[in-house]
PDB file of C-alpha atoms in Angstrom:
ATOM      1  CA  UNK A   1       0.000   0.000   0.000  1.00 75.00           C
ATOM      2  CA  UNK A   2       0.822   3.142  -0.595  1.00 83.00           C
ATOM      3  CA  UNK A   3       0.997   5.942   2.309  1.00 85.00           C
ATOM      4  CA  UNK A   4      -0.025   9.450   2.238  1.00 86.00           C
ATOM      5  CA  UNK A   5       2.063  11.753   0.591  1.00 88.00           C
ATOM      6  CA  UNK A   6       2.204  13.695   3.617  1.00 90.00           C
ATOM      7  CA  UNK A   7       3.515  10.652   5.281  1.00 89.00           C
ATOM      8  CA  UNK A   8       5.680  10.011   2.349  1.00 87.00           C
ATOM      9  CA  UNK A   9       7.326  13.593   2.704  1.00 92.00           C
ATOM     10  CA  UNK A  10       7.991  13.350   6.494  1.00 92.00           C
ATOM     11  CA  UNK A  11      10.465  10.048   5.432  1.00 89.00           C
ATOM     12  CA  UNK A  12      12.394  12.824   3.388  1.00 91.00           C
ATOM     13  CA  UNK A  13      12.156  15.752   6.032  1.00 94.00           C
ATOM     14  CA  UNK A  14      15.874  16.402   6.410  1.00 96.00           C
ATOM     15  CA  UNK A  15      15.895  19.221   9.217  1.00 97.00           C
ATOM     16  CA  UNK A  16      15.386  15.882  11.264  1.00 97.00           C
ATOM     17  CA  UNK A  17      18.526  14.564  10.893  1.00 96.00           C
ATOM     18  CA  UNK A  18      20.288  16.764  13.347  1.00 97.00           C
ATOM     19  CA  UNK A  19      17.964  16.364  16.113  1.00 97.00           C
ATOM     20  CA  UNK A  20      18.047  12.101  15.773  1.00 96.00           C
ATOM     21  CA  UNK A  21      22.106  12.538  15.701  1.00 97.00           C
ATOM     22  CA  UNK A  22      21.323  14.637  19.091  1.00 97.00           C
ATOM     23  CA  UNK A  23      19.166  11.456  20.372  1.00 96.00           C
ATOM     24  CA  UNK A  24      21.411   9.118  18.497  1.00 95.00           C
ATOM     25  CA  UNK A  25      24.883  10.363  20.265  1.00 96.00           C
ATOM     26  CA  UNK A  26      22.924  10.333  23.967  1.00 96.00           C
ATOM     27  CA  UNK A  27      21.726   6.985  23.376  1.00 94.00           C
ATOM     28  CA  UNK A  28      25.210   5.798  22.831  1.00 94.00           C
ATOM     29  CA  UNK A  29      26.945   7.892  25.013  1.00 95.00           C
ATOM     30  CA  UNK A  30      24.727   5.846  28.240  1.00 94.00           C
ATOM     31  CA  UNK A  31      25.222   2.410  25.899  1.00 94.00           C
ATOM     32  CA  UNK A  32      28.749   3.059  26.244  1.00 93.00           C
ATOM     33  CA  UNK A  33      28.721   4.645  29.718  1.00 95.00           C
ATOM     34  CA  UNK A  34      26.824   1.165  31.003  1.00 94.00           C
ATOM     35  CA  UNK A  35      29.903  -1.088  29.678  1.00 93.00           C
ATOM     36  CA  UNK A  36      28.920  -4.701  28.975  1.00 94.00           C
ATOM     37  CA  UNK A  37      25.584  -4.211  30.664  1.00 94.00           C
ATOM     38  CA  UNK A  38      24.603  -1.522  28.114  1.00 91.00           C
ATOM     39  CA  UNK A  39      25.720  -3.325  25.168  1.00 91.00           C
ATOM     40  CA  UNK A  40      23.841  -6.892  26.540  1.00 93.00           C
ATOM     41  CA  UNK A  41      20.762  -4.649  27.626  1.00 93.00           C
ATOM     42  CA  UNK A  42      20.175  -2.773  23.767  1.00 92.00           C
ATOM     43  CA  UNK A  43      20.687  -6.600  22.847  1.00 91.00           C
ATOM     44  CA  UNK A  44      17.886  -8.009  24.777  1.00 94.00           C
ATOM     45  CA  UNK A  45      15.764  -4.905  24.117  1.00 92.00           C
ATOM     46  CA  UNK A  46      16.158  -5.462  19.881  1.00 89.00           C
ATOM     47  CA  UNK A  47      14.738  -8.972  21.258  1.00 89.00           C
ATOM     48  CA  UNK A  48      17.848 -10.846  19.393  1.00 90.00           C
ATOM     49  CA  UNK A  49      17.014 -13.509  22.181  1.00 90.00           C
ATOM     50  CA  UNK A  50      13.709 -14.154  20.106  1.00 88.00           C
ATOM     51  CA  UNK A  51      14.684 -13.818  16.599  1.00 87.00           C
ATOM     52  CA  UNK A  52      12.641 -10.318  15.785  1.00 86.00           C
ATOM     53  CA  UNK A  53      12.036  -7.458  17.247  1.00 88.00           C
ATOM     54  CA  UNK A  54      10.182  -7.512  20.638  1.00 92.00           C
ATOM     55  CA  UNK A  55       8.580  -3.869  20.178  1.00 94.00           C
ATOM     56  CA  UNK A  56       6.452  -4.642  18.328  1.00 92.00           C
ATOM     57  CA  UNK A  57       5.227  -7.486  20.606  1.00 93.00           C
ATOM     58  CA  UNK A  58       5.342  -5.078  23.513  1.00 96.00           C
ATOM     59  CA  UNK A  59       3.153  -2.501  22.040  1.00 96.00           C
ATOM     60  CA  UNK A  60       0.116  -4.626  22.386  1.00 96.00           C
ATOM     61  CA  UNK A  61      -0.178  -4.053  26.352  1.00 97.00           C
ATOM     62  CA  UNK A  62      -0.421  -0.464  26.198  1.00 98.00           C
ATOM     63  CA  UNK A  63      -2.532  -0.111  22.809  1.00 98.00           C
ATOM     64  CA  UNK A  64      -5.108  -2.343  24.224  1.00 98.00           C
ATOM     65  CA  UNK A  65      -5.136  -0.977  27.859  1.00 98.00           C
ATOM     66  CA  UNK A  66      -5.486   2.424  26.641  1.00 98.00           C
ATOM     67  CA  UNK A  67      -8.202   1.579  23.596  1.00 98.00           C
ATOM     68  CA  UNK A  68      -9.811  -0.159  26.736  1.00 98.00           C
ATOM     69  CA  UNK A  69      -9.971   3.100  29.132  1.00 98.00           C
ATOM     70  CA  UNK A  70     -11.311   5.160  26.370  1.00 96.00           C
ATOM     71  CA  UNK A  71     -14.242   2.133  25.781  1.00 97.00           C
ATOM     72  CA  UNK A  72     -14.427   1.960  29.537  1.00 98.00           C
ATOM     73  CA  UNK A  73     -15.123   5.765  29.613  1.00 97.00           C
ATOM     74  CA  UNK A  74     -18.365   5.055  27.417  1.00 97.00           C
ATOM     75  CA  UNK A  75     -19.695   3.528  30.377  1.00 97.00           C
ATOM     76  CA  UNK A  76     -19.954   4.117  34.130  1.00 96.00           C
ATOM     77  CA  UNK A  77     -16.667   1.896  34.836  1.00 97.00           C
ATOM     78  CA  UNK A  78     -14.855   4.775  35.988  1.00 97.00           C
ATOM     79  CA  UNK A  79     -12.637   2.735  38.451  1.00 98.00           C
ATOM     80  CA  UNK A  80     -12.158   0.328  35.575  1.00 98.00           C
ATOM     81  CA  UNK A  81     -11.041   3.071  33.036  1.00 98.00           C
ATOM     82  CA  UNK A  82      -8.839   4.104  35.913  1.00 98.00           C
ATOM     83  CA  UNK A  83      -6.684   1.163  36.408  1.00 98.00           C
ATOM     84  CA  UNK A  84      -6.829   0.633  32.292  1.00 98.00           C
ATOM     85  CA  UNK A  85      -4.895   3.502  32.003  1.00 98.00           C
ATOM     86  CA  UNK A  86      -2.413   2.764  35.354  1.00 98.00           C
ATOM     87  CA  UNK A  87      -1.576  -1.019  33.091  1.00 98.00           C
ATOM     88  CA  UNK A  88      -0.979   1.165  30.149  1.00 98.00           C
ATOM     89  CA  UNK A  89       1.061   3.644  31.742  1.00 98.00           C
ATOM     90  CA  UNK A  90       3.362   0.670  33.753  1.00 98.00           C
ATOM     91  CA  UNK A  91       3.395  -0.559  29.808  1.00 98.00           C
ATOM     92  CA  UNK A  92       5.004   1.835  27.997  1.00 98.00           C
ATOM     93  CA  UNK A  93       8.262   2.029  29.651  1.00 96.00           C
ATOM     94  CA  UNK A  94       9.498  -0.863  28.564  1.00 97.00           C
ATOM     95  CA  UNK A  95       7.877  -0.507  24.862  1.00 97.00           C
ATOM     96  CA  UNK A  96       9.465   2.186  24.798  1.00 97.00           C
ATOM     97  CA  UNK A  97      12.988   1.054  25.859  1.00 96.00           C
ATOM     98  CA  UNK A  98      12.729  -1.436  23.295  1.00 96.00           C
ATOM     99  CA  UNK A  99      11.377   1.274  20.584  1.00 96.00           C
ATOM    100  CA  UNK A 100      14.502   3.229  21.187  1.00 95.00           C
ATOM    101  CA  UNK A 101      16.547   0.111  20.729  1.00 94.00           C
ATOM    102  CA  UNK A 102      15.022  -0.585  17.680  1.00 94.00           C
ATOM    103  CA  UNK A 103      15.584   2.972  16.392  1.00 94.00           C
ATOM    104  CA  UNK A 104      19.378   3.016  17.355  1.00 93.00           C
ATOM    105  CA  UNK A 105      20.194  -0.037  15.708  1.00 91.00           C
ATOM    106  CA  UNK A 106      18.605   1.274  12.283  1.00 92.00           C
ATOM    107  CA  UNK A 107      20.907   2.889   9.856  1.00 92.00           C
ATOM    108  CA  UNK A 108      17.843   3.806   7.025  1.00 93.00           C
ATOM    109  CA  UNK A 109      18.033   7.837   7.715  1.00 95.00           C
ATOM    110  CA  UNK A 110      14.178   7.296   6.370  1.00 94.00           C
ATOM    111  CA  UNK A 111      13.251   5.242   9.359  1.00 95.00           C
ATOM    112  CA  UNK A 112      15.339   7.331  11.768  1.00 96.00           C
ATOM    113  CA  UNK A 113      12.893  10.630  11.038  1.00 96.00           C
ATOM    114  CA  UNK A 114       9.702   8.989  10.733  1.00 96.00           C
ATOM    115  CA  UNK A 115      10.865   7.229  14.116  1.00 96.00           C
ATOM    116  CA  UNK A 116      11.606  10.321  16.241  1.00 97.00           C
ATOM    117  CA  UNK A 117       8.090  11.616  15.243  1.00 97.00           C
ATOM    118  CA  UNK A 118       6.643   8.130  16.293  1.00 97.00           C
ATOM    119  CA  UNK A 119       8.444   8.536  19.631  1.00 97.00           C
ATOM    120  CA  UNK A 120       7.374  12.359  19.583  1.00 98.00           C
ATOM    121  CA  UNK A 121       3.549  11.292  19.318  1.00 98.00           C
ATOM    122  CA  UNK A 122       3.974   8.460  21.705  1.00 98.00           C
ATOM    123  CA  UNK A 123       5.720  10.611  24.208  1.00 98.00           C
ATOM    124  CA  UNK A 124       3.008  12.859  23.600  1.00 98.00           C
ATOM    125  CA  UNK A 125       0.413   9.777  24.220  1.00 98.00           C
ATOM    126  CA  UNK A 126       1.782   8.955  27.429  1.00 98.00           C
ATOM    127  CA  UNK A 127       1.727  12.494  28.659  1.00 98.00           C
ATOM    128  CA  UNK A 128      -1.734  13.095  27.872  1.00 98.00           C
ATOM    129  CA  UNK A 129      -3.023   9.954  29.688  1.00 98.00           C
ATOM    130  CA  UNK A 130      -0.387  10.359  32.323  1.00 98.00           C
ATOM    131  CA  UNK A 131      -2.458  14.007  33.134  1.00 98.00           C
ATOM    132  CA  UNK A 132      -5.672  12.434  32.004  1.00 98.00           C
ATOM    133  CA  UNK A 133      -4.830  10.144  35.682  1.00 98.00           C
ATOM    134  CA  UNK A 134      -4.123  13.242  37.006  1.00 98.00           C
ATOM    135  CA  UNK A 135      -6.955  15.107  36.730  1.00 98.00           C
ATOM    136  CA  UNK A 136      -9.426  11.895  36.915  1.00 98.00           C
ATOM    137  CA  UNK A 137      -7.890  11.353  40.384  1.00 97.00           C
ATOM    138  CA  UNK A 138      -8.574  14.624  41.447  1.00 98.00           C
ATOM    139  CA  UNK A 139     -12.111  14.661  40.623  1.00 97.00           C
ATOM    140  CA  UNK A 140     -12.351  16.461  37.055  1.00 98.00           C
ATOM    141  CA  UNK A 141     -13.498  13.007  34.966  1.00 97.00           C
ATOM    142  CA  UNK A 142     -14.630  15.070  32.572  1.00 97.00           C
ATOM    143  CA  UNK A 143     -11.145  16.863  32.102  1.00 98.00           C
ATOM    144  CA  UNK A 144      -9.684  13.251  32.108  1.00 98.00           C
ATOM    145  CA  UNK A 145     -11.781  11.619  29.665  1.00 98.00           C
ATOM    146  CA  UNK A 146     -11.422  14.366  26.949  1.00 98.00           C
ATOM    147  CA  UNK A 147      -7.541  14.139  27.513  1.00 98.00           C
ATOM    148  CA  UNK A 148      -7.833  10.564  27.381  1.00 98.00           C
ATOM    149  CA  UNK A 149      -9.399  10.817  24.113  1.00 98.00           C
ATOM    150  CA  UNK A 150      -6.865  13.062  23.021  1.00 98.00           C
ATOM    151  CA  UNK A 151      -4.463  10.275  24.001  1.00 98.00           C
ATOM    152  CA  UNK A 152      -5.927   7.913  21.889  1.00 98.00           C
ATOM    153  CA  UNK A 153      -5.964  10.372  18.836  1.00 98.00           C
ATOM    154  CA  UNK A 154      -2.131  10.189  19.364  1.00 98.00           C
ATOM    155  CA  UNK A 155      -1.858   6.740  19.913  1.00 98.00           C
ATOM    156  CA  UNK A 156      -3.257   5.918  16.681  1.00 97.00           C
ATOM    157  CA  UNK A 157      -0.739   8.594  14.723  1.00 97.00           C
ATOM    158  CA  UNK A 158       2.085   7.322  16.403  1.00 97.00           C
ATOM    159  CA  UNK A 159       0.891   3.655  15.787  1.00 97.00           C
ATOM    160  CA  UNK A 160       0.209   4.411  11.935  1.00 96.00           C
ATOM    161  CA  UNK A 161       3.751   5.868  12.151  1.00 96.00           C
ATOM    162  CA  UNK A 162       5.094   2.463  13.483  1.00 96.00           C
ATOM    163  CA  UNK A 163       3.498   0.569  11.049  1.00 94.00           C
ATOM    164  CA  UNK A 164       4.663   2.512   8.331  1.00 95.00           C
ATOM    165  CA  UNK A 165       7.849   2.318   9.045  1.00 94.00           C
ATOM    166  CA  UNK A 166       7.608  -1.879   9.210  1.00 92.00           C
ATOM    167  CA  UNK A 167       5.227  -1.892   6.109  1.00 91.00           C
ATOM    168  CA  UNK A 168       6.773   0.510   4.199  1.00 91.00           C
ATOM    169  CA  UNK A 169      10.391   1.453   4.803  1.00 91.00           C
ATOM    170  CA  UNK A 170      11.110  -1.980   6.109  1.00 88.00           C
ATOM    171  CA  UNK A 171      12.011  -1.194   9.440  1.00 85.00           C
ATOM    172  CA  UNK A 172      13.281  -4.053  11.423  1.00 77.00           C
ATOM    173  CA  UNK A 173      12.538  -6.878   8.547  1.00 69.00           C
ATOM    174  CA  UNK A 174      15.621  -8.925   7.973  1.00 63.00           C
ATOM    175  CA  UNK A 175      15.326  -9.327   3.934  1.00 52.00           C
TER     176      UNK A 175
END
């Protein structure tokens, strides 16, 4: 399939570049600051122990828990919504450890754009449900429902941004 052109143009955005070196250099620089450890820990984060990427594995907990919370929030399950976004939350960190390992190992300058704006947007994602538990624990549901639906607006960019990069730059498929 083909994507979007706008989609297509943010592959060849070049301005980019300098900010993924800046992520790029601070990655290694704590890689290489960890010794052994760092090196064996990006390792087990590409999921070379499994054969393939474990991302993309990964990504289902917090998708699901936070798709959940916003079809929670259709209902009166506020407690349930609740704790749907505290397992989606606890999720991400290591999805996105293992995101960031997938993005340093990459050398396709294509997949290294798209994937700082799929971090951006996921970053973004977290934040929004991280304040949309925020405010729903201090009382203003209605605050944290509408953020949580902004969350899930950015979910689904920055999951349409992951799976163009697999679909359609090849990102992380051993040919």
């Amino acid at each position: 399939m083909k994507p979007p052109a706008v989609v297509e143009k943010l592959d060849g955005q070049q301005w980019l570049d300098k900010p993924a070196k800046a992520v790029e250099s601070t990655l290694s620089a704590a890689i290489h600051k960890a010794g052994d450890a760092g090196e064996k820990a990006m390792h087990a984060l590409h999921g070379e122990w499994m054969g393939h990427p474990l991302h993309p594995a990964l990504t289902d907990l917090p998708v699901g828990a936070f798709t959940l919370a916003s079809l929670l929030d259709c209902t009166p399950a506020d407690q349930a919504a609740d704790a749907a976004i505290v397992v989606g939350l606890l999720g991400s960190a290591p999805t996105a450890l293992a995101g960031w390992s997938d993005w340093y190992a990459t050398k396709d300058q294509r997949v290294k754009r798209t994937g700082l704006v799929h971090a951006v947007a996921n970053i973004s994602m977290i934040s929004l449900y991280g304040a949309s538990l925020v405010a729903r624990k201090k009382g203003n549901r209605r605050l944290g429902k509408a953020l949580g639906w902004i969350g899930l607006a950015t979910l689904t960019l920055g999951a349409y941004l992951g799976g163009h990069m697999v679909y359609n730059l090849g990102a992380g498929v051993d040919q």
